[in-house]
Amino acid sequence: MRQQRSADYAEFASARAGHLYRSACLLTAGDTHLAEDLVQETFGRLYVRWGRVSRAENPAAYAQTVLTRTFLAHRRLRSSRERATDTFPDLPGAGDGDAPLRLTLMAALARLPAKDRAVVVLRYWEDRSVEQTADVLNVSSAAVRTRCVRALGRLRELLGEDLHEFSRP
Amino acid sequence: MPENQHEDPFENRFATALRDTGDGFRAGDPAALVTGGQVRGRRKQLLRRTAVLGGITGVALVGVGGTLLLPSDVHDPRRTSAAAGPASTADPSAASPSPAESFSRDDMLRSLKELMPQGTYSEEEAQGTGSTMPPYARLVFDDGEGAAALGLSVDRMDPGGEQAAQWTTCPDKKIVAYDDCTSATQPDGSRLMLLRGYEYPDRRVDTKWWNAELVTPDGVHVTLSEWNAPAQKDAPVSRPQPPLSAGQLKEVVTADVWKRVAAAMPQSPKPSATGEAPPEGRPSGAIAKTLMGLLPENLKVTGRSGPGGEYAYLVVDDGKGGSLVQINVQAGMSDLAGELFKDAEKLPDGTLVTTQESPGEKAGKDVVMWTADTLRPDGLRVVISAFNTPAQHEDATRDTPALTLAQLREIALSTEWDAGA
């Protein structure tokens, strides 16, 4: 029984590890060490609740929800640093190949409050609807819209309206 | 409009850039993430049991077995400020003879080894004081009689609080079987519990688990556990007893070095002195409770949300069927004044108010949502919506919500919300 549980967990986790790690990298604005930590913590929580996870309609979405909440719980521990700051270092120049793209975007994401960043990642990376995002974050849809508007406004300021060099042809 | 298509060209460009960037991240060792998760999961299962052992519901902190898991509210400054209350006579973060000192991972291991009897060490793991997570050290110790897992962690807590009392009080034998437990106040005022028990409460494997818990008058909490096996679970018993006697456990946890470690831990952020509520600063369930107190008397509450930070919902019934009412109470939202309250009514005290009747946000047929949105001059936003259905994604079950726009407005403007901020 226990062996089967472990095997099922391992199969699921192996299939999802890459994607969850990428999500975690975006949530942490490129802090890959923290991202690894968050993914392990997420898997730990999933392991404990494996019975429920395996019966969930969409275990992958469930895992993403746990990751997001784990991230926000982590950020709450460091809430004094959570607020966006104007003293962040200058953004790297855009358009010099892939590395600057990543750095520029990550630096811009890092300037968003954690919850706004979570909204952005869920909406634009996970393609979740406003309502789904609201469910993950346990807030109202109105709050998600508000945060999204605010976050995009800030990103527009930081990245420039054009973002031209980042878009695919 | 499909969710992943956006009207705003910037939104589209950003989404593309985000996906490209996200796709560029590659986990160095995905298998390690999976295994690491499994290890943490098993330890969480232990934590749950330990929570029962300590008499603590829902929260527990054990620094053994490699990765220390911190219940999110132990270090939450808001939780601390609410929970500590007037009973808190000492500031746990003030237990600092030398705040500039820091302890690395190696320092933690060395400090533990210096307190141990002669022997060899393996499988060493530790975390220093540079992290937001509490410091710990764990290792497998062998004094020649057999390898034994041993772990120590340091944390801070309110020394006068309920949690401190629970950690240092012997559990009821009816709940947890153990051979021996003592709990006593030390000459310096610290509380110390020494327990000799078993890894598995049902004794299906005879792994012994011995544990010392110390809470000093300054709020330093030291936890030490040891086993008579090289791992706390899933390893054969290697010796009749764990290596350190009760007296030796006491010697290790009461060593001064752990007070210095606690002093070197990052300070918990203090609650804002300006009175501005931090996001999610309200106690769990407070919003739903306040909302219930503000409802008209003819409404019966038939459902409610679980504990949430800044959001709550209720299902109310005025005799014509269930009506969902959801509310958000968010601090620090002044920057929205321009976007959401452009045409708002401005009250004499500067509060902005809008009311709106709109279609429901989810799939339910004929669902309407009535909303009152308010923004105080201090940035506190209270937005409340009521629906003509008990669940947004279900079809309308009644003509209108159970609350009128005027009632919603009155609830949103209640001074009760300011009191909670």
Coordinates of C-alpha atoms in Angstrom, one line a residue:
Chain A
M1 CA 0.0 0.0 0.0
R2 CA 2.6 2.4 1.1
Q3 CA 4.9 1.4 -1.7
Q4 CA 2.2 1.9 -4.2
R5 CA 1.5 5.4 -2.8
S6 CA 5.2 6.2 -3.1
A7 CA 5.3 5.0 -6.6
D8 CA 2.2 7.0 -7.7
Y9 CA 3.6 10.0 -6.0
A10 CA 7.0 9.6 -7.7
E11 CA 5.5 9.2 -11.1
F12 CA 3.3 12.3 -10.7
A13 CA 6.1 14.4 -9.2
S14 CA 8.6 13.4 -11.9
A15 CA 6.2 14.4 -14.6
R16 CA 5.4 17.8 -13.0
A17 CA 8.8 18.7 -11.5
G18 CA 10.1 20.6 -14.6
H19 CA 7.0 22.7 -15.0
L20 CA 6.6 23.5 -11.3
Y21 CA 10.2 24.5 -11.2
R22 CA 9.7 26.9 -14.0
S23 CA 6.6 28.4 -12.4
A24 CA 8.5 28.7 -9.1
C25 CA 11.4 30.5 -10.9
L26 CA 8.9 33.1 -12.2
L27 CA 7.2 33.4 -8.8
T28 CA 10.5 34.0 -7.2
A29 CA 11.6 36.4 -9.9
G30 CA 14.5 34.2 -10.8
D31 CA 15.7 33.0 -7.4
T32 CA 16.4 29.5 -8.5
H33 CA 17.5 28.3 -5.1
L34 CA 14.3 29.5 -3.5
A35 CA 12.5 28.0 -6.5
E36 CA 14.0 24.6 -5.8
D37 CA 13.1 24.9 -2.1
L38 CA 9.5 25.8 -3.0
V39 CA 9.1 22.9 -5.3
Q40 CA 10.4 20.5 -2.7
E41 CA 8.1 22.0 -0.1
T42 CA 5.2 21.7 -2.6
F43 CA 6.0 18.1 -3.3
G44 CA 6.2 17.5 0.5
R45 CA 2.8 18.9 1.0
L46 CA 1.4 16.9 -1.9
Y47 CA 3.0 13.7 -0.5
V48 CA 1.2 14.2 2.8
R49 CA -2.1 14.8 1.0
W50 CA -1.5 12.3 -1.8
G51 CA -4.8 10.5 -1.3
R52 CA -6.7 13.8 -2.0
V53 CA -4.3 14.9 -4.7
S54 CA -4.6 11.7 -6.7
R55 CA -8.4 11.9 -6.6
A56 CA -8.4 15.5 -7.6
E57 CA -9.9 16.3 -11.0
N58 CA -6.7 18.0 -12.1
P59 CA -3.8 17.0 -9.9
A60 CA -1.4 19.2 -12.0
A61 CA -3.5 22.3 -11.3
Y62 CA -3.8 21.2 -7.7
A63 CA 0.0 21.1 -7.5
Q64 CA 0.3 24.6 -9.0
T65 CA -2.2 25.9 -6.4
V66 CA -0.1 24.4 -3.6
L67 CA 3.0 25.9 -5.1
T68 CA 1.5 29.4 -5.3
R69 CA 0.2 29.2 -1.7
T70 CA 3.5 27.9 -0.5
F71 CA 5.2 30.8 -2.2
L72 CA 2.9 33.3 -0.6
A73 CA 3.2 31.7 2.8
H74 CA 7.0 32.0 2.4
R75 CA 6.7 35.6 1.5
R76 CA 4.5 36.3 4.5
L77 CA 7.4 35.3 6.6
R78 CA 9.4 38.0 5.0
S79 CA 6.6 40.5 4.6
S80 CA 8.8 43.4 5.5
R81 CA 10.6 42.9 2.3
E82 CA 7.6 42.2 0.2
R83 CA 6.7 45.7 -0.7
A84 CA 7.8 46.9 -4.1
T85 CA 10.7 49.3 -3.7
D86 CA 11.9 52.2 -5.7
T87 CA 15.5 51.6 -4.7
F88 CA 15.8 48.4 -6.8
P89 CA 18.9 48.4 -9.0
D90 CA 18.6 49.7 -12.5
L91 CA 17.0 47.2 -14.9
P92 CA 19.4 45.6 -17.4
G93 CA 19.1 46.9 -20.9
A94 CA 16.6 45.1 -23.0
G95 CA 17.0 43.5 -26.4
D96 CA 20.5 42.1 -26.1
G97 CA 19.6 38.4 -26.6
D98 CA 18.0 35.9 -24.3
A99 CA 19.9 36.6 -21.1
P100 CA 18.9 40.2 -20.9
L101 CA 15.3 39.3 -21.7
R102 CA 15.2 37.0 -18.7
L103 CA 17.1 39.4 -16.4
T104 CA 14.9 42.4 -17.4
L105 CA 11.7 40.5 -16.9
M106 CA 12.8 39.0 -13.7
A107 CA 14.0 42.4 -12.4
A108 CA 10.6 43.8 -13.3
L109 CA 8.7 40.9 -11.7
A110 CA 10.8 41.3 -8.6
R111 CA 9.4 44.8 -8.2
L112 CA 5.9 43.6 -7.9
P113 CA 4.4 42.7 -4.5
A114 CA 4.3 38.9 -4.1
K115 CA 0.6 38.6 -4.5
D116 CA 0.6 40.7 -7.7
R117 CA 3.4 38.5 -9.0
A118 CA 1.3 35.4 -8.2
V119 CA -1.6 36.9 -10.1
V120 CA 0.6 37.6 -13.1
V121 CA 2.1 34.2 -13.2
L122 CA -1.2 32.4 -12.8
R123 CA -2.9 34.5 -15.5
Y124 CA -0.1 34.8 -18.1
W125 CA 2.1 31.8 -17.5
E126 CA -0.5 29.3 -16.3
D127 CA -3.3 30.7 -18.5
R128 CA -5.7 30.6 -15.6
S129 CA -8.9 32.5 -15.8
V130 CA -9.6 35.4 -13.4
E131 CA -12.0 33.1 -11.5
Q132 CA -9.5 30.3 -11.3
T133 CA -6.8 32.7 -10.2
A134 CA -9.2 34.0 -7.5
D135 CA -9.8 30.5 -6.3
V136 CA -6.1 29.7 -6.0
L137 CA -5.4 32.9 -4.1
N138 CA -8.6 32.7 -2.0
V139 CA -9.6 36.3 -3.0
S140 CA -12.5 37.6 -5.0
S141 CA -12.4 37.9 -8.8
A142 CA -12.6 41.7 -8.3
A143 CA -9.4 41.6 -6.3
V144 CA -7.7 39.6 -9.0
R145 CA -8.7 42.1 -11.7
T146 CA -7.5 44.9 -9.5
R147 CA -4.2 43.4 -8.9
C148 CA -3.8 42.4 -12.5
V149 CA -4.5 46.0 -13.7
R150 CA -2.0 47.4 -11.1
A151 CA 0.7 44.8 -11.9
L152 CA 0.4 45.3 -15.7
G153 CA 0.6 49.1 -15.2
R154 CA 3.7 48.7 -13.2
L155 CA 5.3 46.3 -15.7
R156 CA 4.4 48.6 -18.5
E157 CA 6.3 51.4 -16.7
L158 CA 9.3 49.2 -16.0
L159 CA 9.5 47.4 -19.4
G160 CA 8.2 50.0 -21.7
E161 CA 5.0 49.9 -23.7
D162 CA 6.7 48.4 -26.7
L163 CA 8.3 45.3 -25.3
H164 CA 8.9 44.8 -29.0
E165 CA 12.2 43.0 -28.9
F166 CA 10.7 40.4 -26.6
S167 CA 7.8 39.3 -28.8
R168 CA 8.0 36.5 -31.3
P169 CA 7.7 37.4 -34.9
Chain B
M1 CA -13.0 36.2 -25.3
P2 CA -10.7 33.3 -24.6
E3 CA -8.7 33.8 -21.4
N4 CA -5.3 33.8 -23.1
Q5 CA -6.2 36.4 -25.6
H6 CA -6.0 39.9 -24.3
E7 CA -7.3 43.2 -25.7
D8 CA -4.3 45.1 -24.7
P9 CA -1.3 44.6 -27.0
F10 CA 1.1 45.1 -24.1
E11 CA -0.6 42.3 -22.3
N12 CA -0.1 40.0 -25.3
R13 CA 3.5 40.9 -25.6
F14 CA 4.1 40.5 -21.9
A15 CA 2.5 37.1 -21.9
T16 CA 4.7 36.0 -24.8
A17 CA 7.8 37.3 -23.1
L18 CA 6.9 35.6 -19.8
R19 CA 6.3 32.3 -21.5
D20 CA 9.6 32.5 -23.4
T21 CA 11.4 33.4 -20.2
G22 CA 9.7 30.8 -18.1
D23 CA 10.5 28.1 -20.7
G24 CA 14.2 29.0 -20.4
F25 CA 14.5 27.8 -16.8
R26 CA 15.7 24.2 -16.4
A27 CA 15.9 22.3 -13.2
G28 CA 19.4 21.1 -12.6
D29 CA 18.3 17.9 -11.1
P30 CA 14.5 17.2 -11.3
A31 CA 14.9 13.9 -9.6
A32 CA 16.3 15.6 -6.5
L33 CA 13.3 17.8 -6.3
V34 CA 11.0 14.7 -6.3
T35 CA 13.1 12.9 -3.7
G36 CA 13.4 16.0 -1.6
G37 CA 9.7 16.4 -1.7
Q38 CA 9.1 12.9 -0.6
V39 CA 11.5 13.3 2.3
R40 CA 9.8 16.4 3.4
G41 CA 6.4 14.7 3.1
R42 CA 7.4 11.9 5.4
R43 CA 8.7 14.4 7.9
K44 CA 5.5 16.3 7.7
Q45 CA 3.7 13.2 8.7
L46 CA 6.0 13.0 11.7
L47 CA 5.3 16.7 12.5
R48 CA 1.6 15.9 12.6
R49 CA 2.2 13.3 15.3
T50 CA 4.5 15.5 17.1
A51 CA 1.9 18.2 17.1
V52 CA -0.4 15.8 19.0
L53 CA 2.4 14.9 21.3
G54 CA 3.0 18.6 22.2
G55 CA -0.7 19.1 22.6
I56 CA -0.7 21.7 19.9
T57 CA -3.4 21.7 17.3
G58 CA -2.3 22.4 13.9
V59 CA 1.1 23.9 14.5
A60 CA 4.3 22.2 15.4
L61 CA 8.0 22.8 14.9
V62 CA 10.5 20.1 14.8
G63 CA 14.0 20.6 13.7
V64 CA 15.1 17.1 13.1
G65 CA 15.5 14.8 10.2
G66 CA 17.2 17.2 7.8
T67 CA 14.8 19.9 6.8
L68 CA 13.2 22.0 9.3
L69 CA 9.6 22.8 8.7
L70 CA 8.2 26.0 10.0
P71 CA 4.5 26.4 10.4
S72 CA 3.8 29.6 8.6
D73 CA 2.5 31.5 11.6
V74 CA 5.2 30.8 14.0
H75 CA 7.3 33.6 12.6
D76 CA 4.5 35.7 11.3
P77 CA 4.9 39.0 13.0
R78 CA 1.2 39.8 12.8
R79 CA 0.3 36.4 14.4
T80 CA 2.9 37.1 17.0
S81 CA 1.5 40.5 17.8
A82 CA -2.0 39.1 18.0
A83 CA -1.1 36.0 19.9
A84 CA 1.5 37.4 22.3
G85 CA -0.8 40.0 23.8
P86 CA -0.2 41.6 27.1
A87 CA 1.0 38.3 28.6
S88 CA 4.2 38.7 26.7
T89 CA 6.7 40.1 29.2
A90 CA 9.8 39.7 27.2
D91 CA 10.6 40.4 23.6
P92 CA 11.9 37.1 22.3
S93 CA 14.0 38.9 19.7
A94 CA 15.7 40.9 22.4
A95 CA 17.5 37.9 23.8
S96 CA 20.6 39.2 22.2
P97 CA 23.9 39.4 23.9
S98 CA 25.7 39.9 20.6
P99 CA 23.4 40.6 17.7
A100 CA 26.2 41.0 15.2
E101 CA 27.2 37.3 15.6
S102 CA 26.1 34.9 13.0
F103 CA 26.2 31.1 12.8
S104 CA 27.0 29.3 9.6
R105 CA 25.9 25.8 8.8
D106 CA 29.3 24.6 9.9
D107 CA 29.1 26.6 13.1
M108 CA 25.8 24.9 13.9
L109 CA 27.3 21.4 13.4
R110 CA 30.5 22.3 15.3
S111 CA 28.5 23.7 18.2
L112 CA 26.4 20.6 18.5
K113 CA 29.5 18.3 18.3
E114 CA 31.3 20.2 21.0
L115 CA 28.5 19.2 23.4
M116 CA 28.5 15.6 22.4
P117 CA 30.3 12.6 23.9
Q118 CA 33.2 11.0 22.0
G119 CA 32.1 9.3 18.8
T120 CA 32.0 9.6 15.0
Y121 CA 29.6 11.5 12.8
S122 CA 28.0 11.1 9.4
E123 CA 25.2 12.4 7.3
E124 CA 25.6 15.9 8.6
E125 CA 23.1 18.5 7.6
A126 CA 22.5 21.9 9.0
Q127 CA 21.3 25.4 8.4
G128 CA 22.8 28.5 9.9
T129 CA 21.2 31.7 11.0
G130 CA 21.3 33.5 7.7
S131 CA 18.0 32.1 6.5
T132 CA 14.4 33.0 7.2
M133 CA 14.0 29.4 8.4
P134 CA 15.2 28.5 11.9
P135 CA 18.7 27.1 12.3
Y136 CA 19.2 23.4 12.9
A137 CA 21.8 20.7 12.9
R138 CA 21.3 17.0 12.4
L139 CA 23.7 14.2 12.1
V140 CA 24.1 10.5 12.6
F141 CA 26.2 9.9 15.7
D142 CA 28.0 6.7 16.7
D143 CA 29.7 6.3 20.1
G144 CA 30.7 2.7 19.1
E145 CA 27.4 1.2 20.2
G146 CA 25.6 1.8 17.0
A147 CA 24.6 4.7 14.7
A148 CA 21.9 7.0 15.9
A149 CA 20.1 9.9 14.3
L150 CA 20.1 13.1 16.3
G151 CA 18.9 16.6 15.5
L152 CA 18.6 20.0 17.2
S153 CA 16.9 23.1 16.2
V154 CA 16.6 26.6 17.7
D155 CA 13.7 28.9 17.4
R156 CA 12.1 31.8 19.3
M157 CA 8.7 32.0 20.9
D158 CA 6.8 34.0 23.4
P159 CA 8.1 32.5 26.7
G160 CA 4.8 33.3 28.5
G161 CA 2.6 32.1 25.7
E162 CA 0.5 29.0 25.4
Q163 CA 2.8 27.5 22.8
A164 CA 5.8 27.6 25.2
A165 CA 3.7 25.9 27.9
Q166 CA 2.6 23.2 25.5
W167 CA 6.1 22.4 24.3
T168 CA 7.4 22.0 27.8
T169 CA 4.5 20.1 29.4
C170 CA 4.5 16.3 29.4
P171 CA 1.7 15.0 27.2
D172 CA -1.1 12.9 28.6
K173 CA -0.2 9.3 28.6
K174 CA -3.7 8.4 27.4
I175 CA -2.8 10.2 24.1
V176 CA 0.8 9.2 23.7
A177 CA 2.6 6.2 25.1
Y178 CA 6.0 6.9 26.6
D179 CA 8.3 5.4 29.1
D180 CA 9.2 8.5 31.1
C181 CA 8.7 12.2 31.0
T182 CA 9.7 15.0 33.3
S183 CA 8.9 18.7 33.1
A184 CA 10.5 21.2 35.4
T185 CA 11.6 24.8 35.9
Q186 CA 15.3 25.3 35.9
P187 CA 17.2 27.6 38.3
D188 CA 17.4 30.3 35.5
G189 CA 13.7 30.2 35.0
S190 CA 13.8 28.1 31.9
R191 CA 11.2 25.3 31.4
L192 CA 12.6 22.0 30.4
M193 CA 10.8 18.8 29.3
L194 CA 12.6 15.5 28.9
L195 CA 10.7 12.7 27.3
R196 CA 11.6 9.1 26.5
G197 CA 9.1 7.8 24.0
Y198 CA 8.7 5.9 20.8
E199 CA 8.9 6.9 17.2
Y200 CA 5.8 5.0 16.3
P201 CA 3.0 5.6 18.8
D202 CA 1.6 2.1 18.1
R203 CA 5.1 0.6 18.6
R204 CA 4.8 -1.4 15.4
V205 CA 8.6 -0.9 15.3
D206 CA 10.4 -0.4 18.5
T207 CA 12.4 2.7 17.4
K208 CA 12.9 4.8 20.5
W209 CA 12.6 8.6 20.3
W210 CA 14.0 10.7 23.1
N211 CA 13.3 14.4 23.1
A212 CA 14.3 17.5 25.1
E213 CA 12.4 20.8 24.9
L214 CA 13.7 23.9 26.5
V215 CA 12.1 27.4 26.5
T216 CA 14.2 30.1 28.3
P217 CA 12.7 33.2 30.0
D218 CA 14.0 35.2 27.0
G219 CA 11.9 33.0 24.6
V220 CA 14.7 30.9 23.2
H221 CA 13.3 27.5 22.2
V222 CA 15.7 24.6 21.8
T223 CA 14.5 21.2 20.5
L224 CA 16.7 18.1 20.6
S225 CA 15.7 14.6 19.4
E226 CA 17.5 11.4 19.2
W227 CA 16.7 7.8 18.1
N228 CA 18.2 4.4 18.6
A229 CA 18.4 4.0 14.8
P230 CA 20.3 5.9 12.1
A231 CA 17.1 7.5 10.8
Q232 CA 14.0 8.5 12.6
K233 CA 11.9 6.2 10.3
D234 CA 12.5 3.4 7.9
A235 CA 15.8 2.3 9.5
P236 CA 16.4 -0.8 11.6
V237 CA 17.0 -0.3 15.3
S238 CA 20.8 -0.2 15.7
R239 CA 21.2 -0.2 19.5
P240 CA 19.0 -0.8 22.6
Q241 CA 18.8 2.9 23.6
P242 CA 19.5 6.3 21.9
P243 CA 23.1 7.4 22.8
L244 CA 22.5 10.4 25.0
S245 CA 21.0 9.9 28.5
A246 CA 18.3 12.3 29.8
G247 CA 21.0 14.1 31.7
Q248 CA 23.1 14.5 28.6
L249 CA 20.1 15.7 26.6
K250 CA 19.6 18.4 29.2
E251 CA 23.3 19.4 29.1
V252 CA 23.1 19.9 25.3
V253 CA 19.9 21.9 25.2
T254 CA 20.8 24.2 28.1
A255 CA 24.1 25.1 26.6
D256 CA 24.6 28.9 26.2
V257 CA 25.6 28.6 22.6
W258 CA 21.9 28.2 21.5
K259 CA 21.0 31.5 23.1
R260 CA 23.6 33.1 21.0
V261 CA 22.3 31.3 17.9
A262 CA 18.8 32.5 18.7
A263 CA 20.1 36.0 19.1
A264 CA 21.7 35.8 15.6
M265 CA 18.5 34.7 13.9
P266 CA 17.0 37.3 11.6
Q267 CA 14.6 39.6 13.5
S268 CA 11.0 39.1 12.9
P269 CA 9.6 42.1 11.2
K270 CA 7.7 44.2 13.7
P271 CA 4.1 45.2 13.0
S272 CA 3.8 48.5 11.4
A273 CA 4.0 51.3 13.9
T274 CA 2.0 53.6 11.7
G275 CA -1.2 51.7 12.2
E276 CA -1.4 50.7 8.6
A277 CA -2.6 47.1 8.4
P278 CA -0.3 44.9 6.6
P279 CA -1.9 42.8 3.8
E280 CA -3.7 39.8 5.2
G281 CA -3.1 41.2 8.7
R282 CA -6.4 40.1 10.1
P283 CA -6.8 37.0 12.2
S284 CA -8.3 34.0 10.4
G285 CA -12.0 34.2 10.1
A286 CA -12.3 37.7 11.5
I287 CA -13.8 39.1 8.3
A288 CA -16.6 36.6 8.1
K289 CA -17.3 37.2 11.7
T290 CA -17.4 40.9 11.4
L291 CA -19.6 40.6 8.3
M292 CA -22.1 38.4 10.2
G293 CA -22.4 41.0 12.8
L294 CA -23.3 43.6 10.2
L295 CA -26.0 41.7 8.4
P296 CA -29.7 42.7 8.7
E297 CA -31.5 40.6 11.3
N298 CA -33.8 38.9 8.9
L299 CA -31.0 37.0 7.2
K300 CA -29.9 33.6 8.3
V301 CA -26.3 32.5 7.5
T302 CA -26.4 29.1 5.9
G303 CA -22.8 28.8 4.7
R304 CA -19.4 30.5 5.2
S305 CA -15.8 30.5 3.9
G306 CA -13.0 28.9 5.8
P307 CA -10.3 31.1 7.4
G308 CA -8.9 33.5 4.9
G309 CA -6.8 36.6 5.0
E310 CA -8.5 39.4 3.3
Y311 CA -11.5 37.7 1.8
A312 CA -14.6 36.0 3.1
Y313 CA -17.9 34.8 1.9
L314 CA -21.2 33.9 3.4
V315 CA -24.3 32.3 2.1
V316 CA -27.4 34.1 3.6
D317 CA -31.1 33.3 3.3
D318 CA -33.9 35.7 3.8
G319 CA -36.5 33.0 3.3
K320 CA -36.4 33.2 -0.5
G321 CA -33.3 31.0 -1.0
G322 CA -29.6 31.2 -0.6
S323 CA -27.7 34.3 -1.7
L324 CA -23.9 34.4 -1.9
V325 CA -22.3 37.5 -0.2
Q326 CA -18.5 38.0 -0.7
I327 CA -16.3 40.6 0.7
N328 CA -12.8 41.8 0.4
V329 CA -11.0 44.0 3.0
Q330 CA -7.7 45.1 1.7
A331 CA -5.3 47.6 3.2
G332 CA -2.9 49.9 1.3
M333 CA -5.0 50.3 -1.8
S334 CA -4.8 54.0 -2.2
D335 CA -3.2 53.7 -5.5
L336 CA -6.5 52.4 -7.0
A337 CA -8.4 55.6 -6.4
G338 CA -7.8 56.8 -9.9
E339 CA -8.6 53.5 -11.6
L340 CA -11.6 52.2 -9.7
F341 CA -13.1 55.2 -8.1
K342 CA -12.9 57.8 -10.9
D343 CA -16.6 58.6 -10.8
A344 CA -17.1 57.7 -7.1
E345 CA -19.2 59.6 -4.6
K346 CA -16.9 61.3 -2.0
L347 CA -18.1 61.3 1.6
P348 CA -17.3 64.2 3.9
D349 CA -14.5 62.1 5.5
G350 CA -12.9 61.5 2.1
T351 CA -14.1 57.9 1.7
L352 CA -14.9 57.1 -1.9
V353 CA -18.0 54.9 -2.6
T354 CA -19.4 53.3 -5.8
T355 CA -22.3 50.9 -6.2
Q356 CA -22.9 48.7 -9.2
E357 CA -25.3 46.1 -10.6
S358 CA -23.6 43.8 -13.0
P359 CA -23.9 40.3 -14.5
G360 CA -22.3 37.5 -12.4
E361 CA -18.6 36.8 -13.1
K362 CA -18.9 33.1 -13.5
A363 CA -20.9 30.8 -15.7
G364 CA -24.2 30.7 -13.8
K365 CA -27.3 31.6 -15.9
D366 CA -29.1 34.9 -15.1
V367 CA -26.8 35.5 -12.2
V368 CA -26.5 39.2 -11.1
M369 CA -23.9 40.7 -8.8
W370 CA -24.6 43.8 -6.8
T371 CA -21.5 45.5 -5.5
A372 CA -20.6 48.3 -3.1
D373 CA -17.0 49.3 -3.3
T374 CA -15.4 51.7 -0.8
L375 CA -11.9 53.2 -0.3
R376 CA -11.0 55.0 2.9
P377 CA -8.6 57.9 2.9
D378 CA -6.1 55.6 4.7
G379 CA -6.1 53.1 1.8
L380 CA -8.5 50.6 3.3
R381 CA -10.7 49.1 0.6
V382 CA -13.9 47.3 1.5
V383 CA -15.7 45.8 -1.4
I384 CA -18.8 43.6 -0.9
S385 CA -20.9 41.8 -3.5
A386 CA -24.2 39.9 -3.2
F387 CA -25.6 37.4 -5.8
N388 CA -29.0 35.9 -6.6
T389 CA -27.6 32.4 -6.2
P390 CA -25.9 30.6 -3.4
A391 CA -23.0 29.7 -5.7
Q392 CA -21.7 31.9 -8.5
H393 CA -21.2 29.1 -11.0
E394 CA -24.7 27.9 -10.5
D395 CA -27.8 29.4 -12.2
A396 CA -29.8 32.1 -10.5
T397 CA -32.2 30.7 -7.9
R398 CA -33.9 34.0 -7.0
D399 CA -34.7 37.3 -8.7
T400 CA -32.4 39.5 -6.7
P401 CA -29.7 39.1 -4.1
A402 CA -30.8 39.0 -0.4
L403 CA -29.2 42.4 0.3
T404 CA -30.1 45.7 -1.4
L405 CA -27.4 48.0 -2.8
A406 CA -28.1 50.4 0.1
Q407 CA -27.6 47.6 2.6
L408 CA -24.3 46.6 0.9
R409 CA -23.2 50.1 1.0
E410 CA -24.0 50.5 4.7
I411 CA -22.0 47.3 5.5
A412 CA -19.0 48.4 3.4
L413 CA -18.9 51.7 5.2
S414 CA -19.2 50.3 8.7
T415 CA -16.5 51.6 11.1
E416 CA -16.1 47.9 12.2
W417 CA -13.7 47.4 9.3
D418 CA -11.5 50.3 10.4
A419 CA -11.4 48.8 13.9
G420 CA -9.9 45.6 12.4
A421 CA -7.3 47.5 10.4

